[in-house]
mmCIF file of C-alpha atoms in Angstrom:
data_model
loop_
_atom_site.group_PDB
_atom_site.id
_atom_site.type_symbol
_atom_site.label_atom_id
_atom_site.label_comp_id
_atom_site.label_asym_id
_atom_site.label_seq_id
_atom_site.Cartn_x
_atom_site.Cartn_y
_atom_site.Cartn_z
ATOM 1 C CA MET A 1 29.833 -14.963 35.245
ATOM 2 C CA ALA A 2 30.762 -14.713 31.592
ATOM 3 C CA VAL A 3 27.227 -15.167 30.242
ATOM 4 C CA PHE A 4 25.814 -12.503 32.566
ATOM 5 C CA LYS A 5 28.558 -9.980 31.731
ATOM 6 C CA SER A 6 28.463 -10.473 27.952
ATOM 7 C CA ARG A 7 24.782 -11.472 27.609
ATOM 8 C CA GLU A 8 25.842 -13.719 24.759
ATOM 9 C CA PHE A 9 25.992 -17.476 24.214
ATOM 10 C CA ASP A 10 27.634 -19.125 21.200
ATOM 11 C CA GLY A 11 27.842 -15.710 19.534
ATOM 12 C CA GLU A 12 24.116 -14.994 19.927
ATOM 13 C CA SER A 13 22.748 -12.077 21.936
ATOM 14 C CA LEU A 14 20.503 -13.105 24.825
ATOM 15 C CA ARG A 15 17.608 -11.375 26.555
ATOM 16 C CA MET A 16 17.713 -11.251 30.353
ATOM 17 C CA GLY A 17 15.346 -14.194 30.783
ATOM 18 C CA GLN A 18 17.662 -16.337 28.645
ATOM 19 C CA VAL A 19 20.659 -15.077 30.633
ATOM 20 C CA LEU A 20 19.046 -16.314 33.864
ATOM 21 C CA ARG A 21 18.479 -19.737 32.338
ATOM 22 C CA ARG A 22 22.071 -20.018 31.045
ATOM 23 C CA VAL A 23 23.500 -18.956 34.416
ATOM 24 C CA ARG A 24 21.304 -21.527 36.175
ATOM 25 C CA GLU A 25 22.499 -24.248 33.808
ATOM 26 C CA GLU A 26 26.156 -23.252 34.316
ATOM 27 C CA LEU A 27 25.618 -23.651 38.067
ATOM 28 C CA GLY A 28 24.240 -27.136 37.451
ATOM 29 C CA MET A 29 20.836 -26.265 38.899
ATOM 30 C CA ASN A 30 17.419 -27.130 37.527
ATOM 31 C CA ILE A 31 14.065 -25.420 37.995
ATOM 32 C CA ALA A 32 13.166 -27.771 40.854
ATOM 33 C CA ASP A 33 16.346 -26.808 42.755
ATOM 34 C CA ILE A 34 15.583 -23.092 42.489
ATOM 35 C CA SER A 35 11.939 -23.670 43.416
ATOM 36 C CA ARG A 36 12.850 -25.621 46.539
ATOM 37 C CA LYS A 37 15.349 -23.037 47.794
ATOM 38 C CA SER A 38 13.466 -19.854 46.870
ATOM 39 C CA LEU A 39 9.961 -21.235 47.641
ATOM 40 C CA LEU A 40 8.795 -19.940 44.232
ATOM 41 C CA ARG A 41 6.525 -22.065 42.077
ATOM 42 C CA LYS A 42 8.234 -23.900 39.226
ATOM 43 C CA ASP A 43 5.831 -22.533 36.617
ATOM 44 C CA PHE A 44 6.596 -18.941 37.761
ATOM 45 C CA LEU A 45 10.329 -19.599 37.323
ATOM 46 C CA MET A 46 9.753 -21.024 33.840
ATOM 47 C CA TRP A 47 7.662 -17.984 32.845
ATOM 48 C CA ILE A 48 10.396 -15.664 34.152
ATOM 49 C CA GLU A 49 13.025 -17.398 32.006
ATOM 50 C CA ARG A 50 10.719 -17.268 28.959
ATOM 51 C CA MET A 51 9.779 -13.641 29.772
ATOM 52 C CA GLU A 52 6.098 -14.563 29.533
ATOM 53 C CA ILE A 53 5.149 -12.266 32.417
ATOM 54 C CA GLY A 54 1.465 -12.140 31.506
ATOM 55 C CA GLN A 55 1.026 -15.285 33.620
ATOM 56 C CA ILE A 56 2.643 -13.759 36.735
ATOM 57 C CA PRO A 57 0.326 -11.950 39.211
ATOM 58 C CA LYS A 58 0.555 -8.172 38.899
ATOM 59 C CA GLY A 59 2.981 -6.645 41.388
ATOM 60 C CA TYR A 60 4.937 -9.858 42.010
ATOM 61 C CA LEU A 61 7.453 -9.703 39.140
ATOM 62 C CA THR A 62 10.034 -7.585 41.005
ATOM 63 C CA PRO A 63 10.143 -9.673 44.230
ATOM 64 C CA TYR A 64 10.227 -12.896 42.206
ATOM 65 C CA LEU A 65 13.184 -11.640 40.177
ATOM 66 C CA ARG A 66 14.954 -10.538 43.363
ATOM 67 C CA ALA A 67 14.483 -13.983 44.944
ATOM 68 C CA TYR A 68 15.732 -15.688 41.783
ATOM 69 C CA CYS A 69 18.861 -13.491 41.693
ATOM 70 C CA VAL A 70 19.664 -14.458 45.304
ATOM 71 C CA GLU A 71 19.780 -18.137 44.338
ATOM 72 C CA LEU A 72 21.936 -17.458 41.256
ATOM 73 C CA GLY A 73 24.251 -14.998 43.009
ATOM 74 C CA LEU A 74 23.481 -12.167 40.546
ATOM 75 C CA PRO A 75 23.094 -8.422 41.290
ATOM 76 C CA ASP A 76 19.330 -8.056 41.553
ATOM 77 C CA SER A 77 19.204 -4.314 40.768
ATOM 78 C CA GLN A 78 20.935 -4.772 37.391
ATOM 79 C CA VAL A 79 18.855 -7.826 36.493
ATOM 80 C CA ILE A 80 15.543 -6.174 37.420
ATOM 81 C CA ALA A 81 16.344 -2.955 35.522
ATOM 82 C CA GLN A 82 17.316 -4.749 32.298
ATOM 83 C CA TYR A 83 14.610 -7.418 32.548
ATOM 84 C CA THR A 84 11.763 -4.958 33.046
ATOM 85 C CA LEU A 85 13.102 -2.739 30.260
ATOM 86 C CA GLU A 86 13.114 -5.642 27.802
ATOM 87 C CA CYS A 87 9.666 -6.982 28.685
ATOM 88 C CA GLY A 88 7.870 -3.626 28.962
ATOM 89 C CA ALA A 89 7.171 -3.792 32.708
ATOM 90 C CA VAL A 90 9.144 -0.658 33.660
ATOM 91 C CA SER A 91 6.050 0.981 35.173
ATOM 92 C CA GLU A 92 5.692 -1.836 37.692
ATOM 93 C CA VAL A 93 9.179 -1.191 39.071
ATOM 94 C CA ARG A 94 8.744 2.582 39.001
ATOM 95 C CA ASN A 95 5.489 2.386 40.944
ATOM 96 C CA SER A 96 6.713 -0.189 43.441
ATOM 97 C CA ALA A 97 8.691 2.343 45.543
ATOM 98 C CA PRO A 98 7.080 5.816 45.317
ATOM 99 C CA VAL A 99 8.634 7.033 48.608
ATOM 100 C CA PRO A 100 10.203 10.529 48.169
ATOM 101 C CA LYS A 101 13.705 11.402 49.302
ATOM 102 C CA ILE A 102 14.192 13.201 52.621
ATOM 103 C CA GLY A 103 15.146 16.467 50.934
ATOM 104 C CA GLU A 104 12.004 16.410 48.795
ATOM 105 C CA ILE A 105 9.563 16.244 51.733
ATOM 106 C CA THR A 106 8.062 19.697 52.429
ATOM 107 C CA GLN A 107 5.035 21.034 54.224
ATOM 108 C CA PRO A 108 2.000 21.258 51.944
ATOM 109 C CA LYS A 109 1.155 24.813 50.974
ATOM 110 C CA ALA A 110 -2.340 26.257 51.047
ATOM 111 C CA LYS A 111 -3.858 26.273 47.554
ATOM 112 C CA TRP A 112 -6.876 28.549 48.087
ATOM 113 C CA PRO A 113 -5.102 31.869 47.163
ATOM 114 C CA LEU A 114 -4.093 30.387 43.807
ATOM 115 C CA MET A 115 -7.603 29.034 43.236
ATOM 116 C CA VAL A 116 -9.166 32.465 43.931
ATOM 117 C CA ALA A 117 -6.740 34.221 41.575
ATOM 118 C CA THR A 118 -7.354 31.651 38.835
ATOM 119 C CA ALA A 119 -11.127 32.026 39.126
ATOM 120 C CA ALA A 120 -10.815 35.822 38.842
ATOM 121 C CA VAL A 121 -8.695 35.590 35.693
ATOM 122 C CA LEU A 122 -11.121 33.147 34.078
ATOM 123 C CA THR A 123 -14.049 35.471 34.863
ATOM 124 C CA LEU A 124 -12.313 38.422 33.191
ATOM 125 C CA VAL A 125 -11.397 36.373 30.133
ATOM 126 C CA ALA A 126 -14.948 35.053 29.781
ATOM 127 C CA GLY A 127 -16.405 38.558 30.055
ATOM 128 C CA GLY A 128 -14.011 39.893 27.408
ATOM 129 C CA ALA A 129 -14.846 37.048 25.067
ATOM 130 C CA ILE A 130 -18.605 37.729 25.355
ATOM 131 C CA GLY A 131 -18.124 41.437 24.603
ATOM 132 C CA LEU A 132 -15.928 40.709 21.631
ATOM 133 C CA THR A 133 -18.525 38.432 20.058
ATOM 134 C CA GLN A 134 -21.030 41.308 20.131
ATOM 135 C CA LEU A 135 -18.662 43.642 18.242
ATOM 136 C CA VAL A 136 -17.173 41.336 15.641
ATOM 137 C CA LYS A 137 -19.361 39.939 12.872
ATOM 138 C CA PRO A 138 -19.226 36.121 12.872
ATOM 139 C CA ALA A 139 -17.207 34.695 10.006
ATOM 140 C CA SER A 140 -18.628 32.083 7.668
ATOM 141 C CA GLU A 141 -18.490 28.578 9.038
ATOM 142 C CA LEU A 142 -15.303 26.733 8.119
ATOM 143 C CA ALA A 143 -14.976 23.030 7.490
ATOM 144 C CA PRO A 144 -13.215 21.230 10.366
ATOM 145 C CA ALA A 145 -9.522 20.507 9.844
ATOM 146 C CA PRO A 146 -8.712 16.873 9.132
ATOM 147 C CA ALA A 147 -7.586 14.918 12.184
ATOM 148 C CA ILE A 148 -4.131 13.400 12.411
ATOM 149 C CA VAL A 149 -4.251 9.711 11.543
ATOM 150 C CA ALA A 150 -2.066 7.244 13.447
ATOM 151 C CA VAL A 151 -0.689 4.649 11.038
ATOM 152 C CA ASN A 152 -0.214 1.064 12.219
ATOM 153 C CA GLY A 153 3.086 -0.533 11.192
ATOM 154 C CA ALA A 154 1.251 -3.364 9.470
ATOM 155 C CA ARG A 155 -0.579 -1.025 7.079
ATOM 156 C CA HIS A 156 1.256 -0.156 3.895
ATOM 157 C CA SER A 157 -0.364 3.167 3.070
ATOM 158 C CA LEU A 158 -2.816 5.787 4.285
ATOM 159 C CA PHE A 159 -4.625 5.351 0.975
ATOM 160 C CA GLU A 160 -5.048 1.587 1.283
ATOM 161 C CA ASP A 161 -8.566 0.287 0.747
ATOM 162 C CA ALA A 162 -10.294 0.858 4.088
ATOM 163 C CA SER A 163 -13.270 -1.321 3.151
ATOM 164 C CA ARG A 164 -11.279 -4.446 3.943
ATOM 165 C CA THR A 165 -11.104 -3.602 7.656
ATOM 166 C CA SER A 166 -14.795 -2.616 7.850
ATOM 167 C CA ARG A 167 -16.068 -6.093 7.038
ATOM 168 C CA PRO A 168 -15.894 -8.989 9.536
ATOM 169 C CA LEU A 169 -12.509 -10.680 9.779
ATOM 170 C CA PRO A 170 -12.342 -14.259 8.420
ATOM 171 C CA THR A 171 -11.401 -15.892 11.737
ATOM 172 C CA HIS A 172 -12.018 -19.354 10.286
ATOM 173 C CA LEU A 173 -8.725 -19.128 8.363
ATOM 174 C CA PRO A 174 -5.802 -20.919 10.108
ATOM 175 C CA LEU A 175 -3.350 -17.980 9.952
ATOM 176 C CA GLU A 176 -0.025 -18.940 11.506
ATOM 177 C CA LEU A 177 3.577 -17.724 11.794
ATOM 178 C CA VAL A 178 6.270 -20.228 10.800
ATOM 179 C CA ALA A 179 9.998 -19.778 11.484
ATOM 180 C CA ALA A 180 11.843 -20.159 8.180
ATOM 181 C CA ARG A 181 15.051 -20.054 10.214
ATOM 182 C CA GLN A 182 15.940 -19.507 13.856
ATOM 183 C CA GLY A 183 14.862 -16.104 15.146
ATOM 184 C CA TRP A 184 13.411 -14.214 18.102
ATOM 185 C CA LEU A 185 9.662 -13.577 18.116
ATOM 186 C CA GLU A 186 7.408 -11.665 20.505
ATOM 187 C CA VAL A 187 3.595 -11.852 20.467
ATOM 188 C CA ARG A 188 1.533 -9.400 22.545
ATOM 189 C CA GLY A 189 -2.153 -9.135 23.334
ATOM 190 C CA ALA A 190 -4.176 -5.942 22.977
ATOM 191 C CA ASP A 191 -3.602 -5.141 26.669
ATOM 192 C CA GLY A 192 0.173 -5.629 26.433
ATOM 193 C CA THR A 193 0.204 -9.199 27.768
ATOM 194 C CA ILE A 194 3.160 -11.133 26.324
ATOM 195 C CA PHE A 195 2.106 -14.566 25.105
ATOM 196 C CA ARG A 196 5.421 -15.482 23.498
ATOM 197 C CA SER A 197 8.854 -13.900 23.735
ATOM 198 C CA ARG A 198 11.692 -16.235 22.855
ATOM 199 C CA ILE A 199 13.892 -17.623 20.092
ATOM 200 C CA MET A 200 12.009 -20.023 17.824
ATOM 201 C CA ALA A 201 13.753 -22.847 15.983
ATOM 202 C CA ALA A 202 13.475 -23.299 12.221
ATOM 203 C CA GLY A 203 10.175 -24.984 11.337
ATOM 204 C CA GLU A 204 8.486 -24.045 14.621
ATOM 205 C CA ASN A 205 5.068 -22.405 14.234
ATOM 206 C CA TYR A 206 2.666 -20.266 16.273
ATOM 207 C CA PHE A 207 -1.058 -19.582 15.853
ATOM 208 C CA PRO A 208 -1.885 -16.078 17.170
ATOM 209 C CA ARG A 209 -5.412 -15.314 18.325
ATOM 210 C CA LEU A 210 -7.458 -13.667 15.572
ATOM 211 C CA ASP A 211 -9.764 -10.651 15.766
ATOM 212 C CA ALA A 212 -8.326 -9.788 19.202
ATOM 213 C CA GLY A 213 -5.965 -6.879 18.516
ATOM 214 C CA TRP A 214 -2.755 -8.945 18.875
ATOM 215 C CA THR A 215 0.587 -7.689 17.510
ATOM 216 C CA VAL A 216 3.875 -9.363 16.539
ATOM 217 C CA SER A 217 7.488 -8.128 16.730
ATOM 218 C CA ALA A 218 10.707 -9.787 15.543
ATOM 219 C CA LYS A 219 14.408 -8.963 15.310
ATOM 220 C CA ASP A 220 14.524 -10.409 11.778
ATOM 221 C CA GLY A 221 11.271 -10.068 9.840
ATOM 222 C CA GLY A 222 12.553 -12.336 7.064
ATOM 223 C CA ALA A 223 13.023 -15.218 9.505
ATOM 224 C CA PHE A 224 9.232 -15.732 9.760
ATOM 225 C CA GLN A 225 6.497 -16.418 7.211
ATOM 226 C CA TRP A 226 2.738 -15.910 7.351
ATOM 227 C CA ARG A 227 0.968 -19.065 6.204
ATOM 228 C CA ILE A 228 -2.559 -20.366 5.831
ATOM 229 C CA GLY A 229 -2.366 -24.127 5.639
ATOM 230 C CA ASP A 230 0.274 -24.928 3.015
ATOM 231 C CA ALA A 231 -0.056 -21.532 1.333
ATOM 232 C CA VAL A 232 2.750 -19.050 2.053
ATOM 233 C CA ILE A 233 1.262 -15.549 2.327
ATOM 234 C CA GLY A 234 4.566 -13.715 2.701
ATOM 235 C CA PRO A 235 7.306 -12.779 5.185
ATOM 236 C CA LEU A 236 6.623 -11.034 8.495
ATOM 237 C CA GLY A 237 8.976 -8.249 7.416
ATOM 238 C CA PRO A 238 12.127 -7.412 5.448
ATOM 239 C CA ASP A 239 14.987 -9.904 5.483
ATOM 240 C CA GLY A 240 17.406 -8.973 8.263
ATOM 241 C CA GLY A 241 15.280 -6.019 9.411
ATOM 242 C CA ALA A 242 13.505 -5.652 12.749
ATOM 243 C CA VAL A 243 9.710 -5.236 12.800
ATOM 244 C CA PHE A 244 7.599 -3.958 15.666
ATOM 245 C CA SER A 245 3.894 -4.294 16.550
ATOM 246 C CA VAL A 246 2.686 -5.787 13.266
ATOM 247 C CA SER A 247 -1.113 -6.186 13.471
ATOM 248 C CA VAL A 248 -2.280 -9.792 13.250
ATOM 249 C CA ASP A 249 -5.815 -8.736 12.292
ATOM 250 C CA GLN A 250 -4.586 -6.485 9.480
ATOM 251 C CA LYS A 251 -2.449 -9.319 8.113
ATOM 252 C CA LEU A 252 -5.452 -11.667 8.339
ATOM 253 C CA ALA A 253 -7.523 -9.304 6.194
ATOM 254 C CA GLU A 254 -4.706 -9.076 3.619
ATOM 255 C CA ALA A 255 -4.114 -12.816 3.677
ATOM 256 C CA ALA A 256 -7.800 -13.528 3.058
ATOM 257 C CA ASP A 257 -7.655 -11.560 -0.203
ATOM 258 C CA MET A 258 -4.264 -12.922 -1.301
ATOM 259 C CA ALA A 259 -4.727 -16.594 -0.454
ATOM 260 C CA ALA A 260 -8.436 -17.192 -1.064
ATOM 261 C CA PRO A 261 -7.976 -19.149 -4.351
ATOM 262 C CA THR A 262 -5.041 -21.176 -2.979
ATOM 263 C CA VAL A 263 -6.750 -21.971 0.284
ATOM 264 C CA ALA A 264 -9.932 -23.031 -1.535
ATOM 265 C CA SER A 265 -8.010 -25.369 -3.855
ATOM 266 C CA ASN A 266 -5.988 -26.879 -0.976
ATOM 267 C CA GLY A 267 -9.046 -27.284 1.266
ATOM 268 C CA ALA A 268 -7.221 -25.901 4.285
ATOM 269 C CA SER A 269 -9.043 -26.395 7.564
ATOM 270 C CA LYS A 270 -9.046 -24.371 10.778
ATOM 271 C CA ALA A 271 -6.193 -25.188 13.141
ATOM 272 C CA THR A 272 -6.399 -25.235 16.909
ATOM 273 C CA ARG A 273 -4.705 -22.306 18.576
#
């Protein structure tokens, strides 16, 4: 099918979940038809098309995809490989068939000779180290080397004021993401659960959970705006540039400082997420 081969529709690139939906629609089938023939629940099929796999029981994604491909007449191996790559579930497929090849199966070898030799070497090394400490005068104590700091993509600088993240986050603020124009958005929980992964229409909004370690990614950072009520805090990222794993909590702390006067004057209230 043309959509499956090109993975495009009306000139727009599609993720594998969207490809499955377009192929189903070209075949004139609805979710209920697929559910009845494959015996899969309708909500599971909808989550597969939206690539919201956090709702699907662990270990069932691969067989569900395979059953769906049978009904659509698509090569299941290609669909599963691309789908799991795009949604970050590669480990589930890799661990689902850990059976070794025939040529790789060998008789287990005894490990005790290696263990004895290793213990002997460690004994000699330990004895040499003790003797050396008696001969060499201890040097003056040195200050520990600074640890390597991992920088989150949402933080602008290593030298940014760290006091903002040490105080409690203002979770009462209705921080939301609004699509200024059509664009793809993905929202993940701290454990990797995908809560949203689809193209959002212009004007559509989303309230991420606050103070929960959630992150946001988008193909076009300029297509989305951070807002608190009617106050525009700023874009998710550069116009036309992809952004990955932007911290919602970090943006909330920044937004609280930037929008406090505006929010107070507008009297913005907490929105339901």
